[in-house]
């Protein structure tokens, strides 16, 4: 995965830092184009996964659209060069000022998550004498079989509009003179490894599409969200998710009307495998029953293990010749017991100064970092700069 040249350059850098393999990232984007965009699908890149301008530049070059969840992300997307006509703005709690940013820029659409939000967007659009385009996020009640913090499509959670509220919405619509309903939107969760939940989503989306059609709405956008998972345990052999199978599931099970476009909002599957967190071993120590390796990255740089019990592969990338394997708890330096990357993890014997790569960190890694404990800002490196 890492070239010798890259490994050499890592030695002189201050750790921890994020490293992005832009070659892999471009190949991943090519696959999305080959298997999804080529079918006429509109793929929005979910900025929340990674909004680094260098990453966004590649996404723009590949021609994808954007999915934003805050006014800040809408601004970042526009600054980096996404056309506002390709930006969808989602999120369960948009502030008025953020809605105004979307209106001022005349974005593609707002994905709306509550009846009250519809009314607020209508009011703000009327002040600007505009018509806001919206897609309704409907909760399809499909179980994504993923971690409870990242499942979103079940009937009782904060996201989306419940199907039971649809009659009220149909009644309300004629009075919302500054809203144009252009689509319906779904998102059932993240890190979904099986295709079955997506098939179920398609079947629910077909039913709901009919409900709107029968009410006389001509929806142009069917947005099925994101959520396609990556293989955290084999980052090298599964560097690019199987987008062919993913898009084929929708081609097979979703019934679009001739005037309808299919939209996706993919984050993790686009950028997840292209990023690693490079860190050094600070100290090793032997506990009563365990060996500990204390590294210079912590939950402040990568919170996924502490927050979701996520298991990222950790590889030793400095010279390891002649070492036998040993088991370690690999832990960070933060004053929190949850600051643990792996427990009982087998890896060649570690020594102070060894350089490690925590893999599959391209999505929800750098964007979720914090300055807790007043940790120093960390750097970012791209394969283009260092070979
Ligand atoms: N669309 C909506 C409405 C979403 O809420 C999300 C992710 C996406 C698209 C993109 O989903 P993806 O393709 O990346 O699965 N921080 C967590 C993941 C949170 C996902 C939030 N929503 C993690 O590190 O696993």
XYZ file of C-alpha atoms and ligand atoms in Angstrom:
412
model
C 0.000 0.000 0.000
C 2.746 2.508 0.850
C 5.654 3.030 -1.542
C 9.212 2.925 -0.184
C 9.534 6.551 -1.077
C 6.489 7.442 1.013
C 7.738 5.375 3.940
C 11.064 7.173 3.772
C 9.372 10.563 3.851
C 7.169 9.541 6.801
C 10.308 9.144 8.939
C 11.044 12.860 8.826
C 7.529 14.042 9.543
C 5.989 15.033 12.804
C 3.414 12.470 13.787
C 0.511 11.978 13.992
C -0.709 13.077 10.573
C -3.301 12.012 8.045
C -2.038 10.579 4.790
C -4.203 10.297 1.678
C -3.458 8.018 -1.235
C -4.789 10.101 -4.118
C -4.113 7.343 -6.664
C -6.470 5.017 -4.844
C -8.936 7.848 -4.381
C -8.970 8.609 -8.114
C -9.400 4.933 -8.951
C -12.337 4.761 -6.542
C -13.943 7.780 -8.209
C -13.372 6.140 -11.609
C -15.274 3.062 -10.427
C -18.200 5.206 -9.300
C -18.270 6.832 -12.711
C -17.926 3.535 -14.516
C -20.658 1.691 -12.622
C -23.004 4.448 -11.423
C -22.734 7.712 -13.309
C -22.585 5.829 -16.617
C -26.119 4.526 -15.873
C -27.319 8.130 -15.627
C -27.233 8.155 -11.816
C -26.378 11.350 -9.938
C -23.839 10.636 -7.237
C -23.463 13.282 -4.547
C -20.333 13.094 -2.443
C -21.207 13.477 1.267
C -18.830 16.206 2.433
C -19.322 15.189 6.042
C -17.038 12.196 5.429
C -14.088 14.372 4.459
C -14.234 17.992 3.375
C -10.531 18.653 2.816
C -10.230 20.958 -0.235
C -7.733 18.593 -1.913
C -10.228 15.752 -1.594
C -13.068 17.951 -2.862
C -10.989 19.035 -5.865
C -10.664 15.400 -6.935
C -14.394 14.855 -6.470
C -15.149 17.903 -8.608
C -12.718 16.746 -11.305
C -14.544 13.413 -11.337
C -17.786 15.319 -11.967
C -19.757 14.237 -8.883
C -22.353 16.371 -7.092
C -22.299 17.367 -3.396
C -24.322 16.467 -0.316
C -23.963 18.991 2.515
C -25.314 18.988 6.058
C -24.503 22.480 7.259
C -24.204 26.012 5.975
C -20.448 25.624 6.423
C -20.388 22.607 4.128
C -22.487 24.427 1.501
C -19.987 27.312 1.650
C -16.998 24.952 1.458
C -18.510 23.102 -1.515
C -19.080 26.352 -3.408
C -15.638 27.754 -2.518
C -14.006 24.606 -3.852
C -15.923 24.821 -7.116
C -19.063 22.661 -6.933
C -21.832 24.241 -8.951
C -24.704 25.211 -6.576
C -27.015 23.405 -8.991
C -25.332 20.156 -7.895
C -25.644 20.720 -4.131
C -28.230 19.010 -1.954
C -28.550 20.351 1.595
C -29.683 17.806 4.168
C -29.800 17.796 7.966
C -32.403 17.444 10.669
C -31.704 20.832 12.273
C -30.896 23.537 9.750
C -30.661 27.007 11.312
C -32.409 29.897 9.535
C -29.055 31.402 8.570
C -28.015 28.107 6.993
C -31.259 27.873 5.020
C -30.574 31.398 3.802
C -27.123 30.359 2.568
C -28.815 27.635 0.519
C -31.438 30.043 -0.818
C -28.943 32.761 -1.705
C -26.906 30.273 -3.677
C -29.928 28.737 -5.363
C -28.841 25.187 -4.572
C -30.335 22.104 -6.222
C -32.569 21.246 -3.261
C -33.105 21.083 0.473
C -33.695 17.629 1.883
C -36.385 18.436 4.416
C -36.825 16.423 7.595
C -39.913 17.835 9.350
C -43.209 19.589 8.710
C -42.034 22.621 10.645
C -38.870 22.861 8.558
C -41.028 23.004 5.411
C -42.921 25.940 6.861
C -39.715 27.767 7.830
C -38.138 27.267 4.398
C -41.373 28.487 2.801
C -41.343 31.616 4.957
C -37.668 32.412 4.335
C -38.046 31.804 0.591
C -41.083 34.075 0.483
C -39.036 36.900 2.097
C -36.513 36.536 -0.723
C -39.292 36.141 -3.260
C -37.912 32.758 -4.242
C -39.226 29.268 -4.773
C -37.196 26.745 -2.767
C -36.817 23.300 -4.262
C -37.202 20.544 -1.713
C -37.050 16.782 -1.418
C -38.847 15.204 1.526
C -36.762 12.871 3.619
C -39.048 10.004 4.484
C -38.257 7.413 7.067
C -38.651 4.107 5.242
C -38.478 1.916 8.376
C -35.792 -0.340 6.950
C -33.268 -1.925 9.313
C -29.719 -1.304 8.072
C -28.179 -3.847 10.507
C -25.420 -1.480 11.454
C -24.132 0.141 14.652
C -26.926 1.778 16.644
C -25.274 5.214 16.398
C -25.283 5.114 12.606
C -28.615 3.522 11.805
C -31.111 6.111 10.699
C -33.919 4.479 8.761
C -35.912 2.829 11.539
C -39.310 4.290 12.243
C -38.476 5.824 15.626
C -35.495 8.122 15.384
C -34.886 11.813 14.949
C -34.321 11.654 11.208
C -36.808 12.112 8.413
C -40.539 12.448 8.187
C -42.651 9.597 9.388
C -45.006 8.073 6.869
C -47.918 8.766 9.225
C -47.318 12.519 8.708
C -47.703 12.354 4.934
C -51.474 13.089 4.885
C -50.843 16.315 6.847
C -48.075 17.252 4.459
C -50.249 16.666 1.410
C -52.842 18.930 2.975
C -50.266 21.594 3.777
C -48.520 21.696 0.402
C -51.006 23.805 -1.568
C -50.547 26.617 0.978
C -46.740 26.562 0.682
C -46.456 28.909 -2.264
C -42.682 29.234 -2.047
C -41.866 25.543 -2.049
C -41.550 23.282 -5.039
C -41.534 19.603 -4.180
C -39.066 17.983 -6.556
C -38.235 14.715 -4.878
C -38.178 12.209 -2.076
C -35.128 11.281 -0.077
C -34.108 8.330 2.074
C -31.045 7.340 4.049
C -31.128 4.177 6.124
C -27.740 4.305 7.853
C -24.033 4.028 7.359
C -21.416 1.249 7.068
C -23.990 -1.133 5.604
C -22.070 -4.173 4.462
C -24.858 -6.279 2.962
C -26.878 -5.342 -0.099
C -30.136 -6.719 1.321
C -31.094 -3.532 3.260
C -30.625 -1.536 0.047
C -32.924 -3.946 -1.782
C -35.545 -3.423 0.963
C -35.076 0.317 0.635
C -35.749 0.088 -3.118
C -39.002 -1.760 -2.527
C -40.185 0.811 0.036
C -39.095 3.658 -2.254
C -41.143 2.159 -5.093
C -44.249 2.103 -2.881
C -43.741 5.665 -1.695
C -43.021 6.872 -5.213
C -46.475 5.546 -6.184
C -48.118 7.339 -3.252
C -46.786 10.694 -4.492
C -47.572 9.896 -8.112
C -51.172 9.047 -7.186
C -51.453 12.362 -5.366
C -50.483 14.099 -8.597
C -46.915 15.096 -7.726
C -44.364 14.851 -10.497
C -41.173 14.068 -8.612
C -37.954 14.298 -10.576
C -35.544 13.208 -7.838
C -35.487 9.882 -6.048
C -32.591 10.152 -3.607
C -31.623 6.930 -1.864
C -28.883 8.420 0.330
C -25.588 6.770 1.121
C -24.456 4.136 3.556
C -22.458 1.677 1.485
C -19.837 0.163 3.792
C -16.136 -0.524 3.411
C -14.064 -3.493 4.506
C -12.231 -2.305 7.608
C -10.514 -5.633 8.157
C -8.904 -5.900 4.687
C -7.975 -2.415 3.536
C -5.399 -3.684 1.043
C -7.317 -6.484 -0.662
C -10.612 -4.519 -0.593
C -9.308 -1.063 -1.346
C -12.257 -0.216 -3.574
C -15.805 -1.227 -2.590
C -17.764 -3.270 -5.105
C -19.648 -0.380 -6.700
C -20.756 -2.584 -9.588
C -22.853 -4.747 -7.262
C -24.049 -1.749 -5.287
C -25.411 0.187 -8.254
C -26.790 -2.978 -9.859
C -28.950 -3.541 -6.763
C -30.723 -0.258 -7.444
C -30.877 -0.843 -11.173
C -32.579 -4.156 -10.507
C -34.981 -3.247 -7.714
C -35.850 0.416 -8.071
C -38.537 1.411 -10.529
C -38.011 4.896 -11.858
C -40.530 6.756 -13.962
C -39.289 8.099 -17.270
C -38.961 11.669 -15.937
C -37.122 10.615 -12.768
C -33.452 10.736 -11.828
C -31.820 8.510 -9.238
C -29.542 10.288 -6.750
C -27.088 8.845 -4.211
C -25.183 10.443 -1.328
C -22.037 8.419 -0.767
C -19.359 9.342 1.728
C -17.479 6.522 3.425
C -17.315 4.241 0.389
C -15.798 7.053 -1.689
C -12.967 8.153 0.566
C -12.717 5.719 3.492
C -9.972 3.439 2.218
C -7.836 6.257 0.825
C -6.805 7.702 4.187
C -4.532 6.457 6.967
C -3.558 7.982 10.255
C 0.214 7.765 10.604
C 1.417 7.609 14.188
C 4.489 6.663 16.235
C 4.870 4.350 19.176
C 5.753 6.524 22.150
C 6.182 3.872 24.821
C 5.620 0.202 25.415
C 4.913 -1.185 28.829
C 4.049 -4.506 30.344
C 0.992 -4.552 32.556
C -0.152 -7.460 34.741
C -1.675 -9.535 31.970
C -1.262 -7.293 28.977
C 1.287 -5.439 26.921
C 0.486 -1.846 26.130
C 1.707 0.206 23.205
C 1.073 3.884 23.764
C 0.983 5.783 20.489
C 1.033 9.481 19.717
C -2.421 9.520 18.088
C -5.472 9.407 20.293
C -9.231 9.617 20.188
C -8.726 13.304 19.465
C -7.330 12.395 16.041
C -9.569 9.391 15.368
C -12.665 9.039 17.510
C -14.285 6.098 15.701
C -12.929 3.328 17.980
C -13.994 5.191 21.150
C -17.374 6.254 19.794
C -18.512 3.247 17.766
C -16.149 0.504 18.942
C -14.788 0.574 15.388
C -11.852 -1.700 14.649
C -9.286 -0.260 12.268
C -6.359 -2.343 11.058
C -3.036 -1.126 12.401
C 0.127 -1.909 10.472
C 3.719 -1.384 11.430
C 5.348 0.362 8.522
C 8.847 0.991 9.829
C 11.466 -1.753 9.494
C 10.244 -4.846 11.320
C 12.675 -7.485 10.129
C 13.414 -10.291 12.568
C 10.621 -9.466 14.996
C 8.143 -12.009 16.251
C 4.482 -11.232 16.817
C 3.182 -10.107 20.191
C -0.225 -9.057 21.533
C -0.845 -5.479 22.554
C -3.536 -3.122 23.645
C -2.782 -0.195 21.374
C -3.846 2.942 23.183
C -3.713 6.703 22.775
C -2.370 9.340 25.158
C -5.691 10.975 26.112
C -6.913 10.918 29.713
C -9.942 8.759 28.939
C -10.259 5.022 29.365
C -12.066 4.819 26.030
C -8.952 6.057 24.230
C -8.112 2.576 22.957
C -7.573 1.672 19.307
C -7.309 -2.109 19.595
C -7.231 -4.653 22.414
C -5.260 -7.922 22.322
C -4.015 -6.998 18.884
C -1.360 -9.149 17.293
C 1.416 -7.259 15.568
C 5.219 -7.607 15.265
C 6.888 -6.654 18.557
C 6.732 -2.878 18.922
C 9.514 -0.520 19.937
C 9.558 3.162 20.783
C 9.734 5.180 17.559
C 8.061 2.592 15.315
C 5.816 4.136 12.718
C 2.314 2.698 12.450
C -0.484 3.241 9.954
C -4.046 3.120 11.247
C -5.886 2.211 8.095
C -9.294 3.013 6.550
C -9.438 6.465 8.133
C -10.254 8.556 5.064
C -13.900 8.968 6.056
C -15.026 10.368 9.419
C -11.408 10.527 10.586
C -9.874 13.932 10.096
C -13.257 15.695 10.018
C -14.125 14.416 13.497
C -10.850 15.354 15.152
C -10.865 17.693 18.122
C -8.492 19.775 20.207
C -9.538 18.109 23.477
C -6.665 18.183 25.987
C -5.401 21.130 23.911
C -3.742 18.691 21.582
C -1.599 20.299 18.882
C -3.030 20.627 15.379
C -1.931 17.752 13.193
C -0.732 17.758 9.596
C -2.037 16.260 6.385
C -0.001 14.720 3.569
C -1.044 13.630 0.087
C 0.581 10.965 -2.052
C 1.015 13.474 -4.894
C 3.400 15.528 -2.789
C 5.485 12.682 -1.502
C 5.559 10.221 -4.359
N -26.761 11.002 3.554
C -27.180 11.233 4.815
C -28.501 11.822 5.025
C -26.369 10.879 5.908
O -26.807 11.087 7.150
C -25.098 10.284 5.681
C -24.227 9.915 6.781
C -24.692 10.082 4.340
C -25.548 10.437 3.318
C -23.362 9.463 3.987
O -23.311 8.172 4.467
P -22.076 7.193 4.099
O -22.151 6.880 2.649
O -20.788 7.888 4.461
O -22.321 6.013 4.944
N -19.330 9.210 11.811
C -19.885 7.900 11.528
C -20.771 7.904 10.307
C -21.906 8.882 10.382
C -22.741 8.894 9.140
C -23.714 10.013 9.168
N -24.524 10.130 8.009
C -18.747 6.898 11.398
O -17.592 7.274 11.564
O -18.980 5.719 11.169
